[in-house]
Coordinates of C-alpha atoms and ligand atoms in Angstrom, one line a residue:
X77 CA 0.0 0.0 0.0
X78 CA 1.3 3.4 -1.0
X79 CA 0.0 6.6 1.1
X80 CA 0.5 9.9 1.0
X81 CA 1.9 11.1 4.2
X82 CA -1.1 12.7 5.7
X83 CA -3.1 10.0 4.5
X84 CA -0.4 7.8 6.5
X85 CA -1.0 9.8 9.8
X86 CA -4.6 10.2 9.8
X87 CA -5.0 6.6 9.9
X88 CA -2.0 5.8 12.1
X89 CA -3.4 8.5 14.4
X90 CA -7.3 7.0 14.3
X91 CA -6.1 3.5 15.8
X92 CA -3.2 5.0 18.0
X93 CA -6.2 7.0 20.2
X94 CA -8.8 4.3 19.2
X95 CA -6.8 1.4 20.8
X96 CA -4.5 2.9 23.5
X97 CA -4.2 5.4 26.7
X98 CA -2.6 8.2 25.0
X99 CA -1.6 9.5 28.2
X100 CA 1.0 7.0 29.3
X101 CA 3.0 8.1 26.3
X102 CA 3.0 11.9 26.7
X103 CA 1.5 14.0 28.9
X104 CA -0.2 17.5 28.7
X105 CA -0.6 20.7 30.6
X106 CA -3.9 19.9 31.9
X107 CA -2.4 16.8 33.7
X108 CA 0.3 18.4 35.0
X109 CA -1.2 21.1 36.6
X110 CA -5.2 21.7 37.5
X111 CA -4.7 25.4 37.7
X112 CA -4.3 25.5 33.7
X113 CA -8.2 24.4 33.1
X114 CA -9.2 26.7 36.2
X115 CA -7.8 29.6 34.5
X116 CA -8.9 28.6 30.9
X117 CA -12.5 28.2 32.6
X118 CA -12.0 32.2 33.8
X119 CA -11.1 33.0 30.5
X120 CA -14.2 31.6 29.2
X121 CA -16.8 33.4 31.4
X122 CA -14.2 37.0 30.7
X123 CA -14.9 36.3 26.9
X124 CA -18.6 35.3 27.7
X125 CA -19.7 38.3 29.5
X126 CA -17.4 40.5 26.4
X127 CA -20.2 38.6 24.2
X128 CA -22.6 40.4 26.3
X129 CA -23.9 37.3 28.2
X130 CA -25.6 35.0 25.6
X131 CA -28.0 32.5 26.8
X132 CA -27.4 29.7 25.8
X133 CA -24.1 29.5 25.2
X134 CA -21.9 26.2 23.7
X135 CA -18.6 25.7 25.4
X136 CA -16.8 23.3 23.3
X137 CA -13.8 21.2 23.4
X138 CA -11.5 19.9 20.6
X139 CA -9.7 16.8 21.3
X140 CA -10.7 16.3 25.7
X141 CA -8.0 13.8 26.0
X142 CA -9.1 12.6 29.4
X143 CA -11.4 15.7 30.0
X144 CA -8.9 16.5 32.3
X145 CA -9.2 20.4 31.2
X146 CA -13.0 20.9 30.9
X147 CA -13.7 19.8 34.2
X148 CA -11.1 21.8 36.2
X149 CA -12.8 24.6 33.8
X150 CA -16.0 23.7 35.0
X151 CA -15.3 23.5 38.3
X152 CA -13.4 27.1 38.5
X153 CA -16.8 28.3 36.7
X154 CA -19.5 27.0 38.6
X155 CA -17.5 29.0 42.1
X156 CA -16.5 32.7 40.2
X157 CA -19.1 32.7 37.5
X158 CA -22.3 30.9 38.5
X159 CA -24.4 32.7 35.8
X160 CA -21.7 31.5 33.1
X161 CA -22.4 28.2 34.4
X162 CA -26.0 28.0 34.1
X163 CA -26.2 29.2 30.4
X164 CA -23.3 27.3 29.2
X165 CA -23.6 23.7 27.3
X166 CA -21.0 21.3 27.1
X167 CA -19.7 20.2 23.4
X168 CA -17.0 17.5 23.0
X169 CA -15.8 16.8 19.5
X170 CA -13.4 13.6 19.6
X171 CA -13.2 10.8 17.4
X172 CA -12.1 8.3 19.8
X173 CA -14.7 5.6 21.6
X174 CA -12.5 4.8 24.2
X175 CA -11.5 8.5 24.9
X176 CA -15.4 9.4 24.8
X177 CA -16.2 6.9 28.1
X178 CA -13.0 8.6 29.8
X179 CA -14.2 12.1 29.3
X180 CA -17.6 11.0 30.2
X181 CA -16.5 10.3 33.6
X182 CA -15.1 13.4 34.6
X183 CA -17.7 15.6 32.4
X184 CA -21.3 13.3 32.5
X185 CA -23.3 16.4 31.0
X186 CA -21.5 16.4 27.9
X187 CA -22.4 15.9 24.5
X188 CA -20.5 13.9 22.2
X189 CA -19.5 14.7 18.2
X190 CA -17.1 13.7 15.9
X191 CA -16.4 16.8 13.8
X192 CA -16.8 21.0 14.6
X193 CA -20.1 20.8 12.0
X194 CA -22.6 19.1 13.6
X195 CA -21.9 21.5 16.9
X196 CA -24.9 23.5 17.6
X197 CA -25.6 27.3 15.9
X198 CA -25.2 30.2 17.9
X199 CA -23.0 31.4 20.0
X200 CA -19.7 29.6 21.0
X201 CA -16.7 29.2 23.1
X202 CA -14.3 26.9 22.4
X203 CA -10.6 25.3 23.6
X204 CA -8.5 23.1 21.8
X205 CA -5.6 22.2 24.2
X206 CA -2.9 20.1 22.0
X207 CA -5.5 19.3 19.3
X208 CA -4.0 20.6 16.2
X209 CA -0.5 18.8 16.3
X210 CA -2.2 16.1 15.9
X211 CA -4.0 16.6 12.5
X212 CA -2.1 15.5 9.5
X213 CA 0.5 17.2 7.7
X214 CA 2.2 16.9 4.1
X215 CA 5.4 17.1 3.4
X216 CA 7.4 18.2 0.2
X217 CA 10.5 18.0 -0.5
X218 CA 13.0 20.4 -2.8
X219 CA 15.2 18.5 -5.4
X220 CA 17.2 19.0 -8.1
X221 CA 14.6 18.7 -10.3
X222 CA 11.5 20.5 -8.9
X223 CA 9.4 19.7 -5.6
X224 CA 8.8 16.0 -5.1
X225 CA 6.1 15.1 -2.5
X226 CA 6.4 12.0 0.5
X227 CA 4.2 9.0 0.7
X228 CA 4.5 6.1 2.7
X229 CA 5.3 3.2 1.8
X230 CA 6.4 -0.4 3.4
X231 CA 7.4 1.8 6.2
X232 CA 9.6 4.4 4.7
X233 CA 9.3 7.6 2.5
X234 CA 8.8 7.3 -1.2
X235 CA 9.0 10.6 -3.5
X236 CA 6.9 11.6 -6.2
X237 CA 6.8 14.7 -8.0
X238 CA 4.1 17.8 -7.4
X239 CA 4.0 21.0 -8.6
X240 CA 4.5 23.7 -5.7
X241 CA 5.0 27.8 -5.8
X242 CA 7.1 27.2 -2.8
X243 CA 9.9 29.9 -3.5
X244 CA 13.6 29.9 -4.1
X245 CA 14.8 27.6 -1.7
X246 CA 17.7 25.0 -1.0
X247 CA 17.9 21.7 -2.7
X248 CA 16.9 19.4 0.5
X249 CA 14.7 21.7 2.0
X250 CA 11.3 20.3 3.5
X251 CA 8.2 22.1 3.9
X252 CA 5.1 21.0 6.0
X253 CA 1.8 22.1 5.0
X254 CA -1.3 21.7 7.8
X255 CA -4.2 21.9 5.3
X256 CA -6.1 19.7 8.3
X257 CA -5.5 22.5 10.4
X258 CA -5.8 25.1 8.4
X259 CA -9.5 23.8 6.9
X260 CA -10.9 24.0 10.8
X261 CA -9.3 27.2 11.7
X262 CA -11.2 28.5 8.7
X263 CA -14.2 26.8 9.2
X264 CA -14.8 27.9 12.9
X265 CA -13.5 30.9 11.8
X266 CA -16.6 32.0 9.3
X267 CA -18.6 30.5 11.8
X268 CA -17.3 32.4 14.8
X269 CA -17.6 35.6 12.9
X270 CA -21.3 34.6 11.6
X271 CA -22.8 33.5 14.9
X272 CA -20.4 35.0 17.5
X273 CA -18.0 34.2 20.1
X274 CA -14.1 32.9 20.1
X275 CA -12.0 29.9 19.9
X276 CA -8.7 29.5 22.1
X277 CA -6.1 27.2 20.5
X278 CA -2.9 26.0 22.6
X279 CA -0.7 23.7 21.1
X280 CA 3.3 23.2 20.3
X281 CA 4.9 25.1 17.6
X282 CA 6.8 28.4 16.8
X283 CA 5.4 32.0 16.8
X284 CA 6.0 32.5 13.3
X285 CA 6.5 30.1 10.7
X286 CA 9.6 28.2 10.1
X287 CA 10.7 25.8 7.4
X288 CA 11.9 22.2 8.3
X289 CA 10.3 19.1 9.3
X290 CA 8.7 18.9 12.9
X291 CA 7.2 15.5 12.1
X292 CA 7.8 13.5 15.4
X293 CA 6.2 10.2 16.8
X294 CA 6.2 9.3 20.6
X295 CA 6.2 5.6 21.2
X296 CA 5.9 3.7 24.7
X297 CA 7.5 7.7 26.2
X298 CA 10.2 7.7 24.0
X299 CA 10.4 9.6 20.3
X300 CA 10.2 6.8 17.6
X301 CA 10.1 6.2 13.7
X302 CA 7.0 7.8 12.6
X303 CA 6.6 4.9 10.0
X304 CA 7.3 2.2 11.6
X305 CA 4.5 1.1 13.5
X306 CA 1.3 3.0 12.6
X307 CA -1.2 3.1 15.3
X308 CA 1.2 2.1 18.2
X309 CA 3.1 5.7 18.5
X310 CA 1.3 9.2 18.7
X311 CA 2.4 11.1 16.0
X312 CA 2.7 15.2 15.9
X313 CA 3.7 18.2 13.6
X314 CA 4.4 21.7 14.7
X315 CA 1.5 23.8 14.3
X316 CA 1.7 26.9 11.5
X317 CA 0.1 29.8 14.0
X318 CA 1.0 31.9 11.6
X319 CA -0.3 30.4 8.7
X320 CA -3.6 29.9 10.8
X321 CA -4.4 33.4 11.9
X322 CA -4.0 34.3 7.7
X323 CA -6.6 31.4 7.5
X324 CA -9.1 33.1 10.3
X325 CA -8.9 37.1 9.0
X326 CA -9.6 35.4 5.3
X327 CA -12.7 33.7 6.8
X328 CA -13.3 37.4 8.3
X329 CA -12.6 36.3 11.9
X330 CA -10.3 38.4 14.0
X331 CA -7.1 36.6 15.1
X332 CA -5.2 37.0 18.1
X333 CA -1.8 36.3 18.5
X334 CA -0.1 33.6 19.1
X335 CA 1.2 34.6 22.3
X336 CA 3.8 32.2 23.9
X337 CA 2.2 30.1 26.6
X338 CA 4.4 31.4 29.2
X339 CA 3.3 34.7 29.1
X340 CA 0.0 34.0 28.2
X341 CA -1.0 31.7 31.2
X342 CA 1.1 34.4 33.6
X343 CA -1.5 36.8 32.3
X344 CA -4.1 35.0 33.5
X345 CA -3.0 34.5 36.7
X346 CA -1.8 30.8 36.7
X347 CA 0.7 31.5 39.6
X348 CA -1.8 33.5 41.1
X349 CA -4.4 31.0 41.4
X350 CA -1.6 28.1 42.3
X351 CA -0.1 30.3 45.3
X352 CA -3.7 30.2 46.3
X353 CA -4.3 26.4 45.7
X354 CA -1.0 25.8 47.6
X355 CA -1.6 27.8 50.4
X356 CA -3.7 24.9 52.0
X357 CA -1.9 21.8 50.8
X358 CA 1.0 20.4 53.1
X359 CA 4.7 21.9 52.0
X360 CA 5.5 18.9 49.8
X361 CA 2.3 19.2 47.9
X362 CA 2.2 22.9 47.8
X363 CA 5.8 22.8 46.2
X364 CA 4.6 20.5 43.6
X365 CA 2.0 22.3 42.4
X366 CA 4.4 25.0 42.3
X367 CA 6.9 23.4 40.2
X368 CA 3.9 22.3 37.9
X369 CA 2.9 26.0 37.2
X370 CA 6.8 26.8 36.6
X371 CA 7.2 23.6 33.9
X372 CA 4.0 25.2 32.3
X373 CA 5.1 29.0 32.0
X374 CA 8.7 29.3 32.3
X375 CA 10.1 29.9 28.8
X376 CA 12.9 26.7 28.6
X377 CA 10.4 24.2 29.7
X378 CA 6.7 24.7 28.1
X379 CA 6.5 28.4 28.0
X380 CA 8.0 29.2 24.6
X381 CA 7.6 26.0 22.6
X382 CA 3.8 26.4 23.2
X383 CA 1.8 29.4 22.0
X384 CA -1.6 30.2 22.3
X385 CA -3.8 31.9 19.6
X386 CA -7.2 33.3 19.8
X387 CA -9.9 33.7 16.8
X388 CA -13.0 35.3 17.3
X389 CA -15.6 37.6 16.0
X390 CA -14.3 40.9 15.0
X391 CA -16.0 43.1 17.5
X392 CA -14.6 41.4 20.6
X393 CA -12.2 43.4 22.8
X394 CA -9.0 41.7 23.1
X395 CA -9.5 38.6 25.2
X396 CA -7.2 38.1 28.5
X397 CA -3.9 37.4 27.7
X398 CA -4.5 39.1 24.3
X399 CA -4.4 42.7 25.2
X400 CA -0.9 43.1 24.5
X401 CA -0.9 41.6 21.0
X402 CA -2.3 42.4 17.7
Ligands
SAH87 N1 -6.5 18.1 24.9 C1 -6.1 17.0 25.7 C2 -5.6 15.8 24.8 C3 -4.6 16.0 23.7 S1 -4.3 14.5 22.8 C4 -5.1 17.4 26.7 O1 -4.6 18.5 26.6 O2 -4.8 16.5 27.6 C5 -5.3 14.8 21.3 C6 -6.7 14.6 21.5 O3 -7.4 14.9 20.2 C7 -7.2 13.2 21.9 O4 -8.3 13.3 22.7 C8 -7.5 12.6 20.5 O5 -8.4 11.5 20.6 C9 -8.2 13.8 19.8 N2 -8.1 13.8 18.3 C10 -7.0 13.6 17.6 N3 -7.4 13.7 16.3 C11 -8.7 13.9 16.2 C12 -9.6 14.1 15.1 N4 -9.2 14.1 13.9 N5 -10.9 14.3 15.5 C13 -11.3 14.4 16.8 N6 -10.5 14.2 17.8 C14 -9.2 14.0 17.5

Protein backbone atom coordinates (compact mmCIF):
# COMPACT_ATOMS: atom_id res chain seq x y z
CA UNK A 1 0.00 0.00 0.00
CA UNK A 2 1.34 3.38 -1.03
CA UNK A 3 -0.05 6.65 1.06
CA UNK A 4 0.45 9.93 1.01
CA UNK A 5 1.89 11.12 4.16
CA UNK A 6 -1.14 12.74 5.69
CA UNK A 7 -3.14 9.97 4.54
CA UNK A 8 -0.44 7.81 6.46
CA UNK A 9 -1.03 9.81 9.79
CA UNK A 10 -4.60 10.21 9.79
CA UNK A 11 -5.05 6.56 9.94
CA UNK A 12 -2.02 5.81 12.13
CA UNK A 13 -3.45 8.55 14.41
CA UNK A 14 -7.31 7.04 14.31
CA UNK A 15 -6.06 3.50 15.80
CA UNK A 16 -3.19 4.98 18.00
CA UNK A 17 -6.18 7.03 20.24
CA UNK A 18 -8.81 4.27 19.17
CA UNK A 19 -6.82 1.38 20.77
CA UNK A 20 -4.45 2.91 23.52
CA UNK A 21 -4.15 5.35 26.68
CA UNK A 22 -2.57 8.15 25.02
CA UNK A 23 -1.59 9.47 28.18
CA UNK A 24 1.01 6.96 29.28
CA UNK A 25 2.97 8.10 26.34
CA UNK A 26 2.98 11.91 26.74
CA UNK A 27 1.49 13.99 28.93
CA UNK A 28 -0.16 17.45 28.67
CA UNK A 29 -0.60 20.74 30.58
CA UNK A 30 -3.93 19.93 31.89
CA UNK A 31 -2.39 16.84 33.69
CA UNK A 32 0.27 18.40 34.95
CA UNK A 33 -1.22 21.13 36.61
CA UNK A 34 -5.18 21.68 37.47
CA UNK A 35 -4.67 25.39 37.65
CA UNK A 36 -4.35 25.50 33.70
CA UNK A 37 -8.15 24.38 33.08
CA UNK A 38 -9.24 26.70 36.19
CA UNK A 39 -7.83 29.62 34.53
CA UNK A 40 -8.89 28.57 30.94
CA UNK A 41 -12.47 28.22 32.56
CA UNK A 42 -11.99 32.20 33.75
CA UNK A 43 -11.06 33.01 30.53
CA UNK A 44 -14.19 31.60 29.20
CA UNK A 45 -16.82 33.40 31.44
CA UNK A 46 -14.23 37.03 30.74
CA UNK A 47 -14.94 36.28 26.87
CA UNK A 48 -18.63 35.30 27.73
CA UNK A 49 -19.73 38.27 29.52
CA UNK A 50 -17.42 40.46 26.39
CA UNK A 51 -20.20 38.64 24.16
CA UNK A 52 -22.64 40.38 26.33
CA UNK A 53 -23.92 37.30 28.24
CA UNK A 54 -25.63 34.99 25.65
CA UNK A 55 -28.04 32.48 26.76
CA UNK A 56 -27.41 29.65 25.79
CA UNK A 57 -24.08 29.46 25.16
CA UNK A 58 -21.89 26.24 23.74
CA UNK A 59 -18.57 25.67 25.36
CA UNK A 60 -16.76 23.26 23.25
CA UNK A 61 -13.83 21.17 23.39
CA UNK A 62 -11.48 19.89 20.59
CA UNK A 63 -9.74 16.79 21.28
CA UNK A 64 -10.70 16.31 25.69
CA UNK A 65 -8.00 13.79 25.98
CA UNK A 66 -9.10 12.61 29.38
CA UNK A 67 -11.43 15.68 29.98
CA UNK A 68 -8.94 16.51 32.30
CA UNK A 69 -9.17 20.37 31.17
CA UNK A 70 -13.02 20.89 30.95
CA UNK A 71 -13.67 19.77 34.24
CA UNK A 72 -11.13 21.81 36.22
CA UNK A 73 -12.84 24.64 33.79
CA UNK A 74 -15.99 23.74 35.02
CA UNK A 75 -15.32 23.52 38.28
CA UNK A 76 -13.36 27.14 38.50
CA UNK A 77 -16.84 28.35 36.67
CA UNK A 78 -19.53 26.99 38.56
CA UNK A 79 -17.51 29.00 42.12
CA UNK A 80 -16.52 32.67 40.22
CA UNK A 81 -19.15 32.68 37.46
CA UNK A 82 -22.26 30.91 38.48
CA UNK A 83 -24.36 32.69 35.82
CA UNK A 84 -21.70 31.45 33.12
CA UNK A 85 -22.37 28.25 34.40
CA UNK A 86 -26.05 28.02 34.12
CA UNK A 87 -26.16 29.17 30.37
CA UNK A 88 -23.27 27.30 29.17
CA UNK A 89 -23.63 23.65 27.31
CA UNK A 90 -20.96 21.28 27.12
CA UNK A 91 -19.70 20.20 23.40
CA UNK A 92 -16.99 17.55 22.99
CA UNK A 93 -15.79 16.83 19.50
CA UNK A 94 -13.40 13.56 19.64
CA UNK A 95 -13.16 10.77 17.44
CA UNK A 96 -12.12 8.30 19.83
CA UNK A 97 -14.74 5.64 21.63
CA UNK A 98 -12.46 4.79 24.19
CA UNK A 99 -11.53 8.45 24.94
CA UNK A 100 -15.38 9.37 24.76
CA UNK A 101 -16.20 6.86 28.09
CA UNK A 102 -13.00 8.55 29.80
CA UNK A 103 -14.22 12.13 29.30
CA UNK A 104 -17.58 11.01 30.24
CA UNK A 105 -16.53 10.26 33.56
CA UNK A 106 -15.14 13.43 34.61
CA UNK A 107 -17.73 15.64 32.40
CA UNK A 108 -21.29 13.29 32.50
CA UNK A 109 -23.30 16.36 30.97
CA UNK A 110 -21.52 16.39 27.86
CA UNK A 111 -22.42 15.88 24.51
CA UNK A 112 -20.49 13.90 22.23
CA UNK A 113 -19.54 14.72 18.20
CA UNK A 114 -17.06 13.67 15.89
CA UNK A 115 -16.41 16.79 13.82
CA UNK A 116 -16.83 20.98 14.56
CA UNK A 117 -20.08 20.81 12.03
CA UNK A 118 -22.65 19.12 13.56
CA UNK A 119 -21.93 21.49 16.88
CA UNK A 120 -24.92 23.53 17.59
CA UNK A 121 -25.60 27.32 15.94
CA UNK A 122 -25.22 30.24 17.93
CA UNK A 123 -22.98 31.38 20.02
CA UNK A 124 -19.67 29.60 20.95
CA UNK A 125 -16.67 29.22 23.13
CA UNK A 126 -14.33 26.90 22.36
CA UNK A 127 -10.60 25.32 23.64
CA UNK A 128 -8.49 23.13 21.77
CA UNK A 129 -5.61 22.21 24.15
CA UNK A 130 -2.85 20.09 22.03
CA UNK A 131 -5.49 19.31 19.34
CA UNK A 132 -3.99 20.65 16.19
CA UNK A 133 -0.49 18.83 16.29
CA UNK A 134 -2.25 16.12 15.89
CA UNK A 135 -3.98 16.64 12.51
CA UNK A 136 -2.07 15.52 9.50
CA UNK A 137 0.50 17.18 7.75
CA UNK A 138 2.16 16.89 4.06
CA UNK A 139 5.43 17.06 3.37
CA UNK A 140 7.41 18.17 0.22
CA UNK A 141 10.51 18.04 -0.53
CA UNK A 142 12.98 20.36 -2.77
CA UNK A 143 15.18 18.54 -5.36
CA UNK A 144 17.24 18.97 -8.08
CA UNK A 145 14.60 18.73 -10.33
CA UNK A 146 11.50 20.47 -8.93
CA UNK A 147 9.36 19.74 -5.63
CA UNK A 148 8.83 16.01 -5.12
CA UNK A 149 6.05 15.06 -2.53
CA UNK A 150 6.39 12.05 0.53
CA UNK A 151 4.19 9.00 0.67
CA UNK A 152 4.49 6.14 2.75
CA UNK A 153 5.26 3.18 1.77
CA UNK A 154 6.36 -0.35 3.42
CA UNK A 155 7.36 1.82 6.24
CA UNK A 156 9.64 4.41 4.73
CA UNK A 157 9.27 7.56 2.52
CA UNK A 158 8.79 7.34 -1.21
CA UNK A 159 8.95 10.56 -3.46
CA UNK A 160 6.95 11.59 -6.24
CA UNK A 161 6.81 14.75 -8.02
CA UNK A 162 4.15 17.79 -7.43
CA UNK A 163 4.05 20.97 -8.65
CA UNK A 164 4.49 23.72 -5.74
CA UNK A 165 4.96 27.82 -5.79
CA UNK A 166 7.11 27.23 -2.83
CA UNK A 167 9.90 29.87 -3.50
CA UNK A 168 13.56 29.89 -4.09
CA UNK A 169 14.83 27.57 -1.68
CA UNK A 170 17.75 25.00 -0.96
CA UNK A 171 17.88 21.67 -2.75
CA UNK A 172 16.95 19.37 0.46
CA UNK A 173 14.70 21.73 2.02
CA UNK A 174 11.26 20.29 3.47
CA UNK A 175 8.17 22.13 3.94
CA UNK A 176 5.06 21.03 5.96
CA UNK A 177 1.82 22.10 4.98
CA UNK A 178 -1.31 21.67 7.85
CA UNK A 179 -4.24 21.88 5.27
CA UNK A 180 -6.08 19.75 8.26
CA UNK A 181 -5.50 22.48 10.41
CA UNK A 182 -5.83 25.14 8.38
CA UNK A 183 -9.54 23.77 6.92
CA UNK A 184 -10.86 24.02 10.79
CA UNK A 185 -9.34 27.18 11.66
CA UNK A 186 -11.23 28.50 8.67
CA UNK A 187 -14.21 26.81 9.16
CA UNK A 188 -14.76 27.87 12.90
CA UNK A 189 -13.46 30.89 11.77
CA UNK A 190 -16.57 32.00 9.32
CA UNK A 191 -18.57 30.46 11.83
CA UNK A 192 -17.34 32.45 14.85
CA UNK A 193 -17.65 35.64 12.85
CA UNK A 194 -21.33 34.63 11.59
CA UNK A 195 -22.77 33.46 14.88
CA UNK A 196 -20.36 34.99 17.47
CA UNK A 197 -17.97 34.15 20.12
CA UNK A 198 -14.10 32.93 20.15
CA UNK A 199 -12.02 29.86 19.87
CA UNK A 200 -8.73 29.46 22.11
CA UNK A 201 -6.09 27.18 20.49
CA UNK A 202 -2.94 26.00 22.57
CA UNK A 203 -0.71 23.74 21.10
CA UNK A 204 3.31 23.22 20.28
CA UNK A 205 4.89 25.07 17.63
CA UNK A 206 6.80 28.37 16.81
CA UNK A 207 5.36 31.96 16.84
CA UNK A 208 6.03 32.49 13.34
CA UNK A 209 6.46 30.13 10.67
CA UNK A 210 9.63 28.20 10.11
CA UNK A 211 10.71 25.81 7.40
CA UNK A 212 11.90 22.22 8.28
CA UNK A 213 10.31 19.06 9.30
CA UNK A 214 8.67 18.86 12.87
CA UNK A 215 7.16 15.49 12.13
CA UNK A 216 7.78 13.51 15.44
CA UNK A 217 6.17 10.19 16.84
CA UNK A 218 6.20 9.28 20.64
CA UNK A 219 6.19 5.61 21.23
CA UNK A 220 5.94 3.66 24.67
CA UNK A 221 7.46 7.71 26.21
CA UNK A 222 10.25 7.67 23.95
CA UNK A 223 10.37 9.63 20.33
CA UNK A 224 10.21 6.75 17.65
CA UNK A 225 10.06 6.16 13.72
CA UNK A 226 6.98 7.81 12.64
CA UNK A 227 6.57 4.94 9.99
CA UNK A 228 7.29 2.23 11.61
CA UNK A 229 4.51 1.09 13.54
CA UNK A 230 1.26 2.95 12.62
CA UNK A 231 -1.20 3.13 15.28
CA UNK A 232 1.15 2.09 18.20
CA UNK A 233 3.12 5.74 18.46
CA UNK A 234 1.28 9.23 18.65
CA UNK A 235 2.43 11.13 16.03
CA UNK A 236 2.65 15.21 15.89
CA UNK A 237 3.74 18.21 13.56
CA UNK A 238 4.39 21.69 14.72
CA UNK A 239 1.53 23.80 14.34
CA UNK A 240 1.68 26.85 11.53
CA UNK A 241 0.07 29.82 13.99
CA UNK A 242 0.96 31.92 11.61
CA UNK A 243 -0.35 30.35 8.74
CA UNK A 244 -3.58 29.94 10.77
CA UNK A 245 -4.42 33.36 11.85
CA UNK A 246 -4.04 34.28 7.73
CA UNK A 247 -6.58 31.40 7.51
CA UNK A 248 -9.13 33.05 10.27
CA UNK A 249 -8.92 37.06 8.96
CA UNK A 250 -9.60 35.40 5.28
CA UNK A 251 -12.66 33.72 6.82
CA UNK A 252 -13.35 37.38 8.33
CA UNK A 253 -12.62 36.33 11.95
CA UNK A 254 -10.31 38.39 14.01
CA UNK A 255 -7.07 36.56 15.09
CA UNK A 256 -5.23 37.02 18.11
CA UNK A 257 -1.77 36.27 18.53
CA UNK A 258 -0.10 33.63 19.08
CA UNK A 259 1.20 34.62 22.27
CA UNK A 260 3.82 32.23 23.91
CA UNK A 261 2.15 30.12 26.63
CA UNK A 262 4.39 31.40 29.25
CA UNK A 263 3.28 34.74 29.09
CA UNK A 264 0.00 33.97 28.23
CA UNK A 265 -0.96 31.71 31.23
CA UNK A 266 1.05 34.40 33.56
CA UNK A 267 -1.52 36.85 32.31
CA UNK A 268 -4.14 35.04 33.46
CA UNK A 269 -2.98 34.46 36.72
CA UNK A 270 -1.76 30.76 36.71
CA UNK A 271 0.65 31.53 39.62
CA UNK A 272 -1.83 33.51 41.11
CA UNK A 273 -4.40 30.99 41.37
CA UNK A 274 -1.56 28.13 42.26
CA UNK A 275 -0.07 30.34 45.32
CA UNK A 276 -3.69 30.25 46.35
CA UNK A 277 -4.32 26.35 45.68
CA UNK A 278 -1.03 25.84 47.58
CA UNK A 279 -1.64 27.84 50.42
CA UNK A 280 -3.65 24.94 51.97
CA UNK A 281 -1.92 21.82 50.77
CA UNK A 282 1.02 20.36 53.10
CA UNK A 283 4.66 21.89 52.00
CA UNK A 284 5.54 18.87 49.83
CA UNK A 285 2.28 19.24 47.93
CA UNK A 286 2.15 22.95 47.79
CA UNK A 287 5.77 22.78 46.23
CA UNK A 288 4.58 20.51 43.63
CA UNK A 289 2.01 22.32 42.45
CA UNK A 290 4.42 25.04 42.27
CA UNK A 291 6.87 23.44 40.24
CA UNK A 292 3.91 22.29 37.90
CA UNK A 293 2.90 25.95 37.23
CA UNK A 294 6.76 26.77 36.61
CA UNK A 295 7.15 23.59 33.90
CA UNK A 296 4.03 25.23 32.29
CA UNK A 297 5.05 29.02 31.95
CA UNK A 298 8.71 29.27 32.30
CA UNK A 299 10.10 29.87 28.82
CA UNK A 300 12.93 26.66 28.55
CA UNK A 301 10.37 24.21 29.66
CA UNK A 302 6.68 24.66 28.13
CA UNK A 303 6.52 28.36 28.03
CA UNK A 304 7.99 29.20 24.65
CA UNK A 305 7.63 25.99 22.57
CA UNK A 306 3.83 26.40 23.24
CA UNK A 307 1.76 29.43 22.03
CA UNK A 308 -1.60 30.24 22.32
CA UNK A 309 -3.76 31.95 19.63
CA UNK A 310 -7.22 33.32 19.83
CA UNK A 311 -9.85 33.65 16.77
CA UNK A 312 -12.98 35.32 17.30
CA UNK A 313 -15.60 37.58 16.00
CA UNK A 314 -14.27 40.90 15.05
CA UNK A 315 -16.02 43.14 17.55
CA UNK A 316 -14.64 41.36 20.57
CA UNK A 317 -12.19 43.38 22.75
CA UNK A 318 -9.04 41.75 23.14
CA UNK A 319 -9.46 38.61 25.23
CA UNK A 320 -7.20 38.11 28.48
CA UNK A 321 -3.92 37.36 27.73
CA UNK A 322 -4.54 39.09 24.27
CA UNK A 323 -4.35 42.67 25.21
CA UNK A 324 -0.93 43.13 24.54
CA UNK A 325 -0.94 41.58 20.97
CA UNK A 326 -2.31 42.37 17.74
N1 LIG B 1 -6.53 18.13 24.91
C1 LIG B 1 -6.10 16.96 25.66
C2 LIG B 1 -5.65 15.79 24.79
C3 LIG B 1 -4.62 16.02 23.73
S1 LIG B 1 -4.30 14.54 22.80
C4 LIG B 1 -5.07 17.36 26.69
O1 LIG B 1 -4.60 18.48 26.63
O2 LIG B 1 -4.77 16.55 27.55
C5 LIG B 1 -5.26 14.80 21.33
C6 LIG B 1 -6.75 14.60 21.49
O3 LIG B 1 -7.38 14.89 20.22
C7 LIG B 1 -7.21 13.22 21.86
O4 LIG B 1 -8.35 13.33 22.67
C8 LIG B 1 -7.55 12.61 20.49
O5 LIG B 1 -8.40 11.49 20.56
C9 LIG B 1 -8.18 13.78 19.81
N2 LIG B 1 -8.13 13.76 18.35
C10 LIG B 1 -7.03 13.63 17.57
N3 LIG B 1 -7.36 13.73 16.27
C11 LIG B 1 -8.70 13.94 16.21
C12 LIG B 1 -9.64 14.13 15.15
N4 LIG B 1 -9.24 14.13 13.88
N5 LIG B 1 -10.94 14.33 15.47
C13 LIG B 1 -11.33 14.36 16.76
N6 LIG B 1 -10.49 14.19 17.81
C14 LIG B 1 -9.20 13.97 17.54
Amino acid sequence: MIERLDQFMARANAAYYASRDPFQDFTTSPEIAQAFGEVLGAWAAVVWESMGCPAPVVLAELGPGRGTLMADALRAVAKAAPRFRGALQVHLVEASPRLRAEQARRVPDAQWHGGIETLPPGPLILLANEFLDALPIRQLVRRAGGWVERFVEDGRFVERPVSHDGGDVPEGAVVELGEAARDLVAALAARLAREGGAALFLDYGPERSAPGESLQAIRAGRYADALAAPGEADLTAHVDFAALAVAARDARARAWGPVPQGPFLARLGLFQRTDRLARSQPPARAAALIEAARRLAEPDRMGRLFNALCIAHPALPAPPGFEAAC
